[in-house]
Short mmCIF file of C-alpha atoms in Angstrom, two decimals:
data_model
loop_
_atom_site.label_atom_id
_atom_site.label_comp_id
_atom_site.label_asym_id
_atom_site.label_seq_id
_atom_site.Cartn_x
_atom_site.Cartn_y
_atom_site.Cartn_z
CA UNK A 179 -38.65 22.24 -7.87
CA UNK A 180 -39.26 25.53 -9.09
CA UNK A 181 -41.20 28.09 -7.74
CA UNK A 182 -43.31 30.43 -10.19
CA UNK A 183 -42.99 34.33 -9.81
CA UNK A 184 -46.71 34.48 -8.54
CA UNK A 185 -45.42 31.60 -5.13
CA UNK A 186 -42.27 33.42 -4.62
CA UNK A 187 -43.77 36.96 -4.29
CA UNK A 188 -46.36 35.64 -1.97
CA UNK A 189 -43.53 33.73 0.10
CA UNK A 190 -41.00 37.01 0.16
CA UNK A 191 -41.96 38.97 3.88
CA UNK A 192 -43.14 42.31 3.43
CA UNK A 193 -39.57 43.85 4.18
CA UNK A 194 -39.36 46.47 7.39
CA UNK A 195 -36.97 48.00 5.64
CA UNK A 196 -38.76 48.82 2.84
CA UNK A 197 -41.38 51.65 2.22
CA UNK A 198 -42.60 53.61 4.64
CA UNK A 199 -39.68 51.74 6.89
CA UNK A 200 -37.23 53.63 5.37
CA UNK A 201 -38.58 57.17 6.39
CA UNK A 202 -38.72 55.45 10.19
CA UNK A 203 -35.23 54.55 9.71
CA UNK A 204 -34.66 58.18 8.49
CA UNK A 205 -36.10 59.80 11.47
CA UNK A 206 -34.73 57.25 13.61
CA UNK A 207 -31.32 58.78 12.03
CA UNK A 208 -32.15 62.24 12.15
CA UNK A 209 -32.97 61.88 16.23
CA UNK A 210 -29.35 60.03 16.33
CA UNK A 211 -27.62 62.62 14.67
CA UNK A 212 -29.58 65.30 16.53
CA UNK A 213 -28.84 63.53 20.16
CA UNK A 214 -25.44 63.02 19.64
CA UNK A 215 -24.85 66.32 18.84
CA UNK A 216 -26.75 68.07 21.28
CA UNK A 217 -25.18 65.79 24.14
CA UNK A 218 -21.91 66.09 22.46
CA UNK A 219 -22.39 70.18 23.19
CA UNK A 220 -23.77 69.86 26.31
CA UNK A 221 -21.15 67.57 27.95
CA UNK A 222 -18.27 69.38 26.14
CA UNK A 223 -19.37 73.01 27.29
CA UNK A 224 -22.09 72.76 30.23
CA UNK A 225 -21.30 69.42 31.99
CA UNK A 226 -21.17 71.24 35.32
CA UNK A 227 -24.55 72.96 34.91
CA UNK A 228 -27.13 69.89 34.93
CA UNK A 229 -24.77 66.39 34.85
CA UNK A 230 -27.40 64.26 34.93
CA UNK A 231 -29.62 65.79 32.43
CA UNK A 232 -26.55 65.82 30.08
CA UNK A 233 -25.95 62.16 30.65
CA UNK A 234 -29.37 61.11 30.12
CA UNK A 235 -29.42 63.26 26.25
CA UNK A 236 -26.16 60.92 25.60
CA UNK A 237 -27.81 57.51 26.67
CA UNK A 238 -30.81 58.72 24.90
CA UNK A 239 -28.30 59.47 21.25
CA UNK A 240 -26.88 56.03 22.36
CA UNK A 241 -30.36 54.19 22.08
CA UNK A 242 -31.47 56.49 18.98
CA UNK A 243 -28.25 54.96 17.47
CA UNK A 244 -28.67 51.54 18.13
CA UNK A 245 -32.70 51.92 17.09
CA UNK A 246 -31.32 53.10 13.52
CA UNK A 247 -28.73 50.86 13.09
CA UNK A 248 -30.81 48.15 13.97
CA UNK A 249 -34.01 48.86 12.10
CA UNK A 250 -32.32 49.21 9.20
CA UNK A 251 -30.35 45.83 8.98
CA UNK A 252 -32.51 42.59 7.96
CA UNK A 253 -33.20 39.35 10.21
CA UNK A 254 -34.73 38.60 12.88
CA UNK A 255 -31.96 39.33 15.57
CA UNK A 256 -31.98 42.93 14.31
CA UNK A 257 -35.47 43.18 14.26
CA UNK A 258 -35.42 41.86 18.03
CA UNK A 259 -32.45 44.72 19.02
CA UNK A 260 -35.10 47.36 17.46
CA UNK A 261 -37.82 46.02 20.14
CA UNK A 262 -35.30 46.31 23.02
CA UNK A 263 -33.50 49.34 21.87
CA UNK A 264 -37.67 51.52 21.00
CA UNK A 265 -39.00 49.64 24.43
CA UNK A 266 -35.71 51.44 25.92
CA UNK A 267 -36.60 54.78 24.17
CA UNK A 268 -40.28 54.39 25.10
CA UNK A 269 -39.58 54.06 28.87
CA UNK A 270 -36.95 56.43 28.59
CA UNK A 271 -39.27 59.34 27.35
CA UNK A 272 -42.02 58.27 29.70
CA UNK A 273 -40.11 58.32 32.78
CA UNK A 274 -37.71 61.63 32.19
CA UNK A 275 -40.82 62.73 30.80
CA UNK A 276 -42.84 62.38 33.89
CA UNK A 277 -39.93 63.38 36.06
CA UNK A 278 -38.57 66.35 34.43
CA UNK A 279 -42.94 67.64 34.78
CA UNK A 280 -43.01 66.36 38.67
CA UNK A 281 -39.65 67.00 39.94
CA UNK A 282 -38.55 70.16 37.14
CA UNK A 283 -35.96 71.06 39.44
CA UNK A 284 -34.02 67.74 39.31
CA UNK A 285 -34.12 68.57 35.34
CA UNK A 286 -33.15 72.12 35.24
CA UNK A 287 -31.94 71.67 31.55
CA UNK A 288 -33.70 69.73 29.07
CA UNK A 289 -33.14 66.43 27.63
CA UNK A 290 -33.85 64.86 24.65
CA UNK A 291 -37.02 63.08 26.56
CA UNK A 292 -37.67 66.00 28.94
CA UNK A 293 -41.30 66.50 28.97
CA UNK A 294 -41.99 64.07 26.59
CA UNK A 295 -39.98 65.34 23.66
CA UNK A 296 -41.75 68.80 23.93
CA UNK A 297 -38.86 70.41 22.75
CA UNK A 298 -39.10 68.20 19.67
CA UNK A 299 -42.49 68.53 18.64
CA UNK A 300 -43.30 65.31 20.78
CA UNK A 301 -41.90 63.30 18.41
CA UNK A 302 -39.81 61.56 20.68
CA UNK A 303 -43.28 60.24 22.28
CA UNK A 304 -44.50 59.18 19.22
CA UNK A 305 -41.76 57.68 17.06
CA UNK A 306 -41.11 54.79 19.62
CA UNK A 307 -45.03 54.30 19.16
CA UNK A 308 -44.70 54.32 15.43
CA UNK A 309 -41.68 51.99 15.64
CA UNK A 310 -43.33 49.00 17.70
CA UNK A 311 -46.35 49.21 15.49
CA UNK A 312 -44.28 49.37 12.64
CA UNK A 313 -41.83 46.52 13.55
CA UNK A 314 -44.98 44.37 15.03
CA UNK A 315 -46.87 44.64 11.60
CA UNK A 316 -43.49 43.80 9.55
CA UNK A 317 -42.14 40.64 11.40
CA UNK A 318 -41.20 37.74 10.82
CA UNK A 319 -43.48 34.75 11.63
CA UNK A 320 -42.09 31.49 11.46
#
């Protein structure tokens, strides 16, 4: 049986990887590039200074990395990493977030996530948003 172009187009799932997913992805990327470094930095010149805020920007590269990689490959097992690797992020920022505006002095260098991704614009708050919206909307229902 053959399918006409009209069944198959209606059949193909809107792609998360497609679109507007690939400037997520991109950001995504940009954060895991930006993390990486910065921890990279930190731990190679300032370890001493504030080791637990350096640790925390390297988990937080390690979970930007994972996000990108993983919202960028297709299936459904990716797709599931993404949710566990943003829900990571999103608890991540929240709770160094809250800490590092209670407790400052337990944070006396910022992370990645340090008052909710102030030093970022916020963004760090809002891209895991973005990305659970984005990867709820685009999945795959079977």
């Amino acid at each position: 049986m053959m399918s006409t172009p009209d069944t198959t187009a209606q059949e193909a799932p809107h792609g998360r990887t497609t679109g507007a997913g690939r400037l997520l992805i991109t950001v995504y990327g940009i954060f895991a590039i930006s993390a990486t470094a910065r921890a990279g930095y930190q731990i190679a010149t300032h370890f001493a200074d504030a080791p637990l805020a350096y640790l925390l920007s390297a988990f937080a590269a390690v979970v930007y990395i994972v996000a990108t990689i993983s919202l960028a490959k297709p299936g459904r097992g990716w797709a599931k990493l993404a949710v566990v690797a943003i829900c990571i992020e999103l608890v991540g920022v929240l709770v160094i977030g809250a800490l590092s505006v209670f407790d400052s002095a337990a944070f006396p260098h910022d992370t990645v996530w340090s008052t909710f991704g102030r030093g970022y614009g916020f963004v760090p708050l809002l891209l895991p948003i973005i990305g659970l919206i984005w990867l709820y909307r685009h999945r795959e229902v079977k």
